[in-house]
Tab-separated table of C-alpha atoms in Angstrom:
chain	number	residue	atom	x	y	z
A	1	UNK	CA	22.472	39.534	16.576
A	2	UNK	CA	19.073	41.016	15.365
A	3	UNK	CA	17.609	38.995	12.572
A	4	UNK	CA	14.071	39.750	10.974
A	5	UNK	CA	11.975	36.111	10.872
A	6	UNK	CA	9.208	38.047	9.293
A	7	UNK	CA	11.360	37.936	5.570
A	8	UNK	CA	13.197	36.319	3.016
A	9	UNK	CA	16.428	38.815	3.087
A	10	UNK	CA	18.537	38.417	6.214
A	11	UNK	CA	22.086	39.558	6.941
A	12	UNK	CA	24.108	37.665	8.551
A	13	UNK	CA	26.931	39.377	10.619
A	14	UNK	CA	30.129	37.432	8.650
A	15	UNK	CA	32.755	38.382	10.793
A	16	UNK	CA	31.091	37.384	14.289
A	17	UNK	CA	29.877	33.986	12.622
A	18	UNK	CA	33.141	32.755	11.166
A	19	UNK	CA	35.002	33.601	13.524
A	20	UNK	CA	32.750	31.833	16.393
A	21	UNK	CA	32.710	28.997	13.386
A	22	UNK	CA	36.495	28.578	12.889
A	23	UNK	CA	37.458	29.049	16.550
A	24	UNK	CA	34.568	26.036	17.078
A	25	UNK	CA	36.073	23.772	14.329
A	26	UNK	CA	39.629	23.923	15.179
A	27	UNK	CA	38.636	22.468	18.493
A	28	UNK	CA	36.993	19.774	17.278
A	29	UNK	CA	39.248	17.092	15.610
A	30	UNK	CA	36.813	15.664	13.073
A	31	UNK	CA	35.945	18.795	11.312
A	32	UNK	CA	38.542	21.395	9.170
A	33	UNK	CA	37.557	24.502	7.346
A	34	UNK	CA	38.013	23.621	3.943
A	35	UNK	CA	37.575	26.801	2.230
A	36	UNK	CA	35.798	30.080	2.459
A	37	UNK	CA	31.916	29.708	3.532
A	38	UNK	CA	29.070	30.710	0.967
A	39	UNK	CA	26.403	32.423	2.015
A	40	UNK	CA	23.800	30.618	-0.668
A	41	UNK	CA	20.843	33.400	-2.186
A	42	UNK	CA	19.348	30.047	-3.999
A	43	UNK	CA	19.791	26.650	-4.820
A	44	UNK	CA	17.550	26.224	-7.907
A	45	UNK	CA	15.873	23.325	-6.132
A	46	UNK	CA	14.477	22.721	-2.366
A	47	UNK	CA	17.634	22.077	-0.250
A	48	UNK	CA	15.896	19.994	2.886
A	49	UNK	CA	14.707	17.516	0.831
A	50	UNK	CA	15.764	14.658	3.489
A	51	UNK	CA	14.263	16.572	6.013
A	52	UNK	CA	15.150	17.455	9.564
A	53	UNK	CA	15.875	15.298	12.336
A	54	UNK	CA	16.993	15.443	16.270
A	55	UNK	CA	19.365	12.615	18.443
A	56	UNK	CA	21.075	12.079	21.535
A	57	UNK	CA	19.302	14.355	23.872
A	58	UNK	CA	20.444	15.582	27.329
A	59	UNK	CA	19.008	17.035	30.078
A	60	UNK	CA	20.266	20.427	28.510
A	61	UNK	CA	19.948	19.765	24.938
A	62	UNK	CA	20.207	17.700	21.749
A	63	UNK	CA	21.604	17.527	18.293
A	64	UNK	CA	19.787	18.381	15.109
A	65	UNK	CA	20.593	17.613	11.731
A	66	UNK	CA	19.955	18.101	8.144
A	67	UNK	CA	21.711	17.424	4.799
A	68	UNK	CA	21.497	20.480	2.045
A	69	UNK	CA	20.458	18.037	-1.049
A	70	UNK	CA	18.567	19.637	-3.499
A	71	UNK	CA	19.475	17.138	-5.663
A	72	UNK	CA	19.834	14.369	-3.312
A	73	UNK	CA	21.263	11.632	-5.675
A	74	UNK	CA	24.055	13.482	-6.491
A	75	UNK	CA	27.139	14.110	-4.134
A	76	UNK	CA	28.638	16.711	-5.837
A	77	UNK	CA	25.810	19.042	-6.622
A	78	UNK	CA	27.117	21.161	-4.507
A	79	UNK	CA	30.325	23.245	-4.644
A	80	UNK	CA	33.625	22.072	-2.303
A	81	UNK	CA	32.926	24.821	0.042
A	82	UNK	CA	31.301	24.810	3.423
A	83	UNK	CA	27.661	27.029	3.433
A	84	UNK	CA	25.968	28.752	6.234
A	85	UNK	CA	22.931	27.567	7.510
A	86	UNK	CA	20.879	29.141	9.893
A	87	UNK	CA	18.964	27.380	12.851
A	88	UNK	CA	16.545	28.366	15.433
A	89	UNK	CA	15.036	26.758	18.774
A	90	UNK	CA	11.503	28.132	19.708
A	91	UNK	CA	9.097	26.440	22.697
A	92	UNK	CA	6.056	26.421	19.878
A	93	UNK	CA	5.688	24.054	16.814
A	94	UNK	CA	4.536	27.465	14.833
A	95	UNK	CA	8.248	28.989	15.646
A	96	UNK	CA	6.910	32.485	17.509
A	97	UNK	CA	8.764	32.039	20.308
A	98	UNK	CA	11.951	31.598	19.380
A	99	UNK	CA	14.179	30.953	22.128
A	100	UNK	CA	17.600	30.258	20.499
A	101	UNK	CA	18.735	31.253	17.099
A	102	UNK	CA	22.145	30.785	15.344
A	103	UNK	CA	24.525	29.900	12.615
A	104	UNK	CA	26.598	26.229	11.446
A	105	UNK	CA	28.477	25.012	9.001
A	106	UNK	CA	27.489	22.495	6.109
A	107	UNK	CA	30.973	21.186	5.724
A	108	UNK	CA	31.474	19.404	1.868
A	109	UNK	CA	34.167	16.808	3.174
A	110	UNK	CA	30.550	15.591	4.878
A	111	UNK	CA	27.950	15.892	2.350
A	112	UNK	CA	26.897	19.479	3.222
A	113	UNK	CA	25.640	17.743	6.429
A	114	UNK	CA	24.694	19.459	9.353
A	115	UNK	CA	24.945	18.169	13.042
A	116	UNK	CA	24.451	21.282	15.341
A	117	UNK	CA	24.590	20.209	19.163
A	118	UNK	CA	22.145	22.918	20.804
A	119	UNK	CA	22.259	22.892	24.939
A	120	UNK	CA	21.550	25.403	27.480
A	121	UNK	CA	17.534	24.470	27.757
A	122	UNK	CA	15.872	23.216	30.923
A	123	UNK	CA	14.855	19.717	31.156
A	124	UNK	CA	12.630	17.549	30.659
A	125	UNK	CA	11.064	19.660	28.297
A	126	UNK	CA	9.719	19.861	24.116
A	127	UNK	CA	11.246	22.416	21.747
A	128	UNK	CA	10.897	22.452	17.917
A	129	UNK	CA	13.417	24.006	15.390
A	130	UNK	CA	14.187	24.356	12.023
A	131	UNK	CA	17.031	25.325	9.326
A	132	UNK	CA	17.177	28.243	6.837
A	133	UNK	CA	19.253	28.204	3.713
A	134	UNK	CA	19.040	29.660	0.258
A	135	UNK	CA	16.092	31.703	1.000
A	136	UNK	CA	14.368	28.091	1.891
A	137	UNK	CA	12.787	26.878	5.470
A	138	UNK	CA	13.530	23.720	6.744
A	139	UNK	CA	10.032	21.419	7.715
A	140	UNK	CA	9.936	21.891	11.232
A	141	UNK	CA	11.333	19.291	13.770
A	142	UNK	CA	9.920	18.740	17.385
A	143	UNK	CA	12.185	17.434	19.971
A	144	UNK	CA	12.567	16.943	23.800
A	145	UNK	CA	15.466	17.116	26.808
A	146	UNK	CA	15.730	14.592	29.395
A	147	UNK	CA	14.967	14.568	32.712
A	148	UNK	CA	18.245	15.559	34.803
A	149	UNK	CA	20.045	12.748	35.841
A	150	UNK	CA	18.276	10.850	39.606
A	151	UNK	CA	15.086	12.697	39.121
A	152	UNK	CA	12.037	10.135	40.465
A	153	UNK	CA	10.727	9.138	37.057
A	154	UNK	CA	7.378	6.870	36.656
A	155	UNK	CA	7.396	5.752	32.974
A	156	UNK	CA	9.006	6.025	30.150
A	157	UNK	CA	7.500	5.860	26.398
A	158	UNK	CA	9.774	4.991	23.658
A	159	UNK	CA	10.012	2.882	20.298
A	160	UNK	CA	12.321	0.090	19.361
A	161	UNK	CA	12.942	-0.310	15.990
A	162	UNK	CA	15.567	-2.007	13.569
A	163	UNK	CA	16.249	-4.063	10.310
A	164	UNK	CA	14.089	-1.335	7.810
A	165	UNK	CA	14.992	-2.960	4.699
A	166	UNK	CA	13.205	-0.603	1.912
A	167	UNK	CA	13.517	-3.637	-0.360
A	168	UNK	CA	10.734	-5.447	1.151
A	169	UNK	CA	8.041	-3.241	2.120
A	170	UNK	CA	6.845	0.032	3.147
A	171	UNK	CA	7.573	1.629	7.004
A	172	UNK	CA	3.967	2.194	8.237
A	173	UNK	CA	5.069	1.756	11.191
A	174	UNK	CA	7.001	5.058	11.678
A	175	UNK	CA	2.980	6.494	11.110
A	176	UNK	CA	1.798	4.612	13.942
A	177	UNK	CA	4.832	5.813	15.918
A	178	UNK	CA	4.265	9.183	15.465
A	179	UNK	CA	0.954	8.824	16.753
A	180	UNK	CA	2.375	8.256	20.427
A	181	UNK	CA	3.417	10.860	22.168
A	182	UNK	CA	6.887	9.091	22.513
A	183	UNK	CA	10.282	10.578	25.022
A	184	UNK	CA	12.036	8.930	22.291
A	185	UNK	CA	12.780	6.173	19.266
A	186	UNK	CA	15.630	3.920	19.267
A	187	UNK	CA	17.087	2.458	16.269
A	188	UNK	CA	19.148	-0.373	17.289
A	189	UNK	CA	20.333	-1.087	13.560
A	190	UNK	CA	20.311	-1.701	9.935
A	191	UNK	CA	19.002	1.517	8.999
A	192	UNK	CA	20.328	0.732	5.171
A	193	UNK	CA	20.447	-2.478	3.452
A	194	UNK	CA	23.317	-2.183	1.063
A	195	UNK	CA	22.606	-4.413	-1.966
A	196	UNK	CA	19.861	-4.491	-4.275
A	197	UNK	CA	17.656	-7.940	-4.427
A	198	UNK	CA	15.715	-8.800	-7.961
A	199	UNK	CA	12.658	-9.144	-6.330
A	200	UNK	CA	12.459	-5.883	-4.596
A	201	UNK	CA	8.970	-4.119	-3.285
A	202	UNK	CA	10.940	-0.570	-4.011
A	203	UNK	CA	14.445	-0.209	-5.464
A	204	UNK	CA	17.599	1.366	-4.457
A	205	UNK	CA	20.386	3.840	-6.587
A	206	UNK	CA	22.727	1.192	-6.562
A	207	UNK	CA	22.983	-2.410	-6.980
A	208	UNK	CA	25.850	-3.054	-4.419
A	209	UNK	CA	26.991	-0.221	-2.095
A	210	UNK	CA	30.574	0.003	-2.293
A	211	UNK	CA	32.051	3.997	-2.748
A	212	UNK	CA	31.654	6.749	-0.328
A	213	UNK	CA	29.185	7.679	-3.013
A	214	UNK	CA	27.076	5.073	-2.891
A	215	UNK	CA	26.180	4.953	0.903
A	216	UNK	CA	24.995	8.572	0.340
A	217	UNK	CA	22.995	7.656	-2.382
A	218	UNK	CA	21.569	5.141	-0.242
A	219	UNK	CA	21.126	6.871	2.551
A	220	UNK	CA	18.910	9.789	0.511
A	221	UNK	CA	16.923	7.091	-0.716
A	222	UNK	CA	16.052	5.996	2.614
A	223	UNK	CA	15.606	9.730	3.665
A	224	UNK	CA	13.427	9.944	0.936
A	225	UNK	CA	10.689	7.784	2.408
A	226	UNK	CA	8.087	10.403	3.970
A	227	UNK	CA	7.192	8.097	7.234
A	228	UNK	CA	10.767	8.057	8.046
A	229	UNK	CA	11.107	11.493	7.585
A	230	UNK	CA	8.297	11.969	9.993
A	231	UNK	CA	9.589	9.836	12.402
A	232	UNK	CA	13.138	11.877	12.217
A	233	UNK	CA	11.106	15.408	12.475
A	234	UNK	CA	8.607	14.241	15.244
A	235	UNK	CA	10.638	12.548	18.184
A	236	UNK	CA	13.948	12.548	19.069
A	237	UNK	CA	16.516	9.093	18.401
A	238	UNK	CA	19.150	7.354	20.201
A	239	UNK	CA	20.794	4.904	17.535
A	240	UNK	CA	24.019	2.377	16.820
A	241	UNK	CA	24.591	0.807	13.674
A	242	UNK	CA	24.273	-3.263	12.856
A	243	UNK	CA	26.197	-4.747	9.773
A	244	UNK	CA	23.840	-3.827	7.049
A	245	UNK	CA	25.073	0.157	7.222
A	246	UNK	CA	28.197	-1.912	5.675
A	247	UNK	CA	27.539	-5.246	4.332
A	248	UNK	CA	26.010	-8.559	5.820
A	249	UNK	CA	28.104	-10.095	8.559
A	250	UNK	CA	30.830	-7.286	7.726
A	251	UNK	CA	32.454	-6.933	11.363
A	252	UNK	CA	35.651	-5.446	12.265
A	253	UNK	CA	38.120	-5.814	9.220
A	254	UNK	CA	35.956	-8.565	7.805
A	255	UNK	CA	33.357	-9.102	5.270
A	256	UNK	CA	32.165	-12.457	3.701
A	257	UNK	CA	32.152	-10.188	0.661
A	258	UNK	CA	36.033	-10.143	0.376
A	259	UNK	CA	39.105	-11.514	1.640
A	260	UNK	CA	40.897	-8.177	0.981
A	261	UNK	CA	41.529	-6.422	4.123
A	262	UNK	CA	42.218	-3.203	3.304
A	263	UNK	CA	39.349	-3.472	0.291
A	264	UNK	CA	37.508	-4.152	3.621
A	265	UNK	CA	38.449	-1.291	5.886
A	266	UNK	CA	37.866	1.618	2.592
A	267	UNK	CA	34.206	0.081	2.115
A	268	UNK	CA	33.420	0.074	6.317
A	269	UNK	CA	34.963	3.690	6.259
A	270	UNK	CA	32.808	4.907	2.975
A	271	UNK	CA	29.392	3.241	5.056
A	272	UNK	CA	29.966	4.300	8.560
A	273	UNK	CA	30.862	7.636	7.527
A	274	UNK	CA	27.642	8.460	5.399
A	275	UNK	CA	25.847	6.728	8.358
A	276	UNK	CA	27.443	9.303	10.370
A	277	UNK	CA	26.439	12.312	7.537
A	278	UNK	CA	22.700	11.281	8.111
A	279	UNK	CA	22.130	10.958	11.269
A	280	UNK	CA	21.279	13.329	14.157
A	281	UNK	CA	24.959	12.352	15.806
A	282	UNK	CA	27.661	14.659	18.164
A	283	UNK	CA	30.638	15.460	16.692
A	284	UNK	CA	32.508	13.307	18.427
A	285	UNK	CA	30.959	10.176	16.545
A	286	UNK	CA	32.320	11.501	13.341
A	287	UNK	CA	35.353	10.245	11.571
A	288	UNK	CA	39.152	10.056	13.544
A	289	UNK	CA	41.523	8.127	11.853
A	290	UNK	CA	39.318	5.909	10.556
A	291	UNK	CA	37.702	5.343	13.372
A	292	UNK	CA	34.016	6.492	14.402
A	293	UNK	CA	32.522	6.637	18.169
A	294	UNK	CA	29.040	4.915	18.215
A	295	UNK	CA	29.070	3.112	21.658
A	296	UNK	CA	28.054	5.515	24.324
A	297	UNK	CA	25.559	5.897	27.437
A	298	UNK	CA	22.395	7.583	27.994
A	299	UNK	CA	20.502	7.756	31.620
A	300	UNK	CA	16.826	8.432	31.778
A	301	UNK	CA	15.883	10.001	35.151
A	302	UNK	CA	16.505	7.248	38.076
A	303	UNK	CA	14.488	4.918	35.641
A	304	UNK	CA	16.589	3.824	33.105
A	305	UNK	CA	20.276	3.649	32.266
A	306	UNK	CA	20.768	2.570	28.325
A	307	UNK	CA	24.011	1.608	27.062
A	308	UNK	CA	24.631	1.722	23.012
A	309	UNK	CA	27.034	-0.972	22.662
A	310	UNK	CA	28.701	-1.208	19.268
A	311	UNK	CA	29.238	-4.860	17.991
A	312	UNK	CA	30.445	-4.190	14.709
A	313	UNK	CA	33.675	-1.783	14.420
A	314	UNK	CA	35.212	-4.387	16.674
A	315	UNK	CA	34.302	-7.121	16.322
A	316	UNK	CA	36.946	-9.961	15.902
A	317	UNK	CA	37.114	-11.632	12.787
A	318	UNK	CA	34.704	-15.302	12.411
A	319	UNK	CA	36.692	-18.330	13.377
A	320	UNK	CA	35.446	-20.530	10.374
């Protein structure tokens, strides 16, 4: 559908876009319409204030993500309605060439999150993109395919990171990281640490993580940090969870928190599920019956085969 780039007033064609977006979402178990979508003039405040990021890429694509916040804090700034956003995939950082351009859902049972899977590009290749939304621009992301699957690969760049507790310092190196021109970063878990300590280098929202609510509020105040932001908008991630996203040693139905089982399984729901909302995941990892896919396997050329192993959702419970 023709779309002017050059302004601030677009059209969007309603009819063609919900009903691509309804036929989509009734395919796909973890997402329901819940109501009419808004098309939003202006939020009052920049919505992509946790910024832009890209995951699990393919030889043929890769996921990007944002979260409409504009005030990030607060869960329910928003109305219960799901809101179009606008996305485009273009070969240049500047966004001339735009290559793909379309429309997704920011669904409120999710936070007004965002997880578009884009595919159809060739491999082994960079692409940027960016979001649109009550008259705003996204910052712009940069991310990059894989190889197809047995090509004769030399190297391979990438980042390991884990265990970013904001309590106890500041994540310099994300500004290092982004100074390598990386295939990828891989976050192998504790992205969150969900209690507050008293003698903290920076501060959290909450004191204890324990409501859906919370874990949101925690995640934005990670988001919030501008060398993880720039880490998210400069390379694509691959990433599984540890025990932190819940609570320390929290594994299956346990937590050394509580003996209560099923206070147990509400609170691992409530932090796997805003770990889900924030991060540049597929679909399929989102929430099924209380369930969420993690574990999964990525193959690198014929260099590297990397499996994602999840050791927390089921785990069995400690013997002592």
């Amino acid at each position: 559908m023709p779309i002017n780039h050059q302004t601030k007033s677009r059209k969007l064609n309603r009819r063609t876009f919900l009903n691509q977006a309804v036929s989509s979402l009734l395919c796909c178990s973890t997402f329901a319409v819940t109501a009419q979508p808004l098309e939003y003039k202006s939020f009052g405040a920049y919505p992509f204030k946790l910024g832009v990021a890209s995951g699990d890429p393919l030889s043929d694509g890769f996921v990007i993500w944002t979260r409409l916040a504009p005030i990030p804090f607060n869960d329910q700034a928003l109305p219960p309605q799901p809101i179009i956003v606008e996305w485009e995939i273009a070969r240049d950082p500047k966004m001339k060439k735009v290559l793909r351009r379309g429309y997704s859902l920011a669904e409120p049972n999710f936070a007004h999150s965002v997880h578009t899977e884009i595919n159809g590009l060739e491999p082994a290749t960079e692409y940027y993109y960016r979001f649109y939304c009550g008259g705003e621009y996204s910052p712009t992301g940069r991310s990059r395919t894989l190889p197809l699957p047995g090509t004769a690969l030399e190297n391979l760049k990438f980042a390991q990171v884990c265990c970013q507790s904001i309590h106890d310092g500041y994540f310099s190196a994300y500004r290092d990281i982004c100074e390598h021109d990386l295939d990828f970063i891989l976050h192998l878990g504790d992205y969150t640490y969900n209690s507050d300590y008293v003698a903290d280098m920076r501060r959290i929202p909450v004191s204890e993580a324990n409501s859906l609510s919370d874990y949101r509020a925690l995640h934005a105040r990670y988001k919030l940090d501008p060398l993880l932001q720039q880490a998210h908008q400069h390379t694509p991630w691959l990433m599984v969870l540890d025990d932190h996203e819940v609570s320390n040693d929290h594994g299956g139905d346990y937590s050394e928190a509580s003996l209560d089982t099923e206070t147990n399984l509400q609170r691992k729901i409530a932090g796997y599920q805003a770990y889900y909302e924030h991060m540049p995941m597929r679909l399929r990892a989102g929430p099924r019956n209380g369930t969420f896919r993690f574990h999964q396997r990525t193959v690198f050329g014929d260099l590297l085969q990397l499996d994602l192993l999840d050791f927390r959702q089921y785990r069995d419970n400690p013997a002592c």
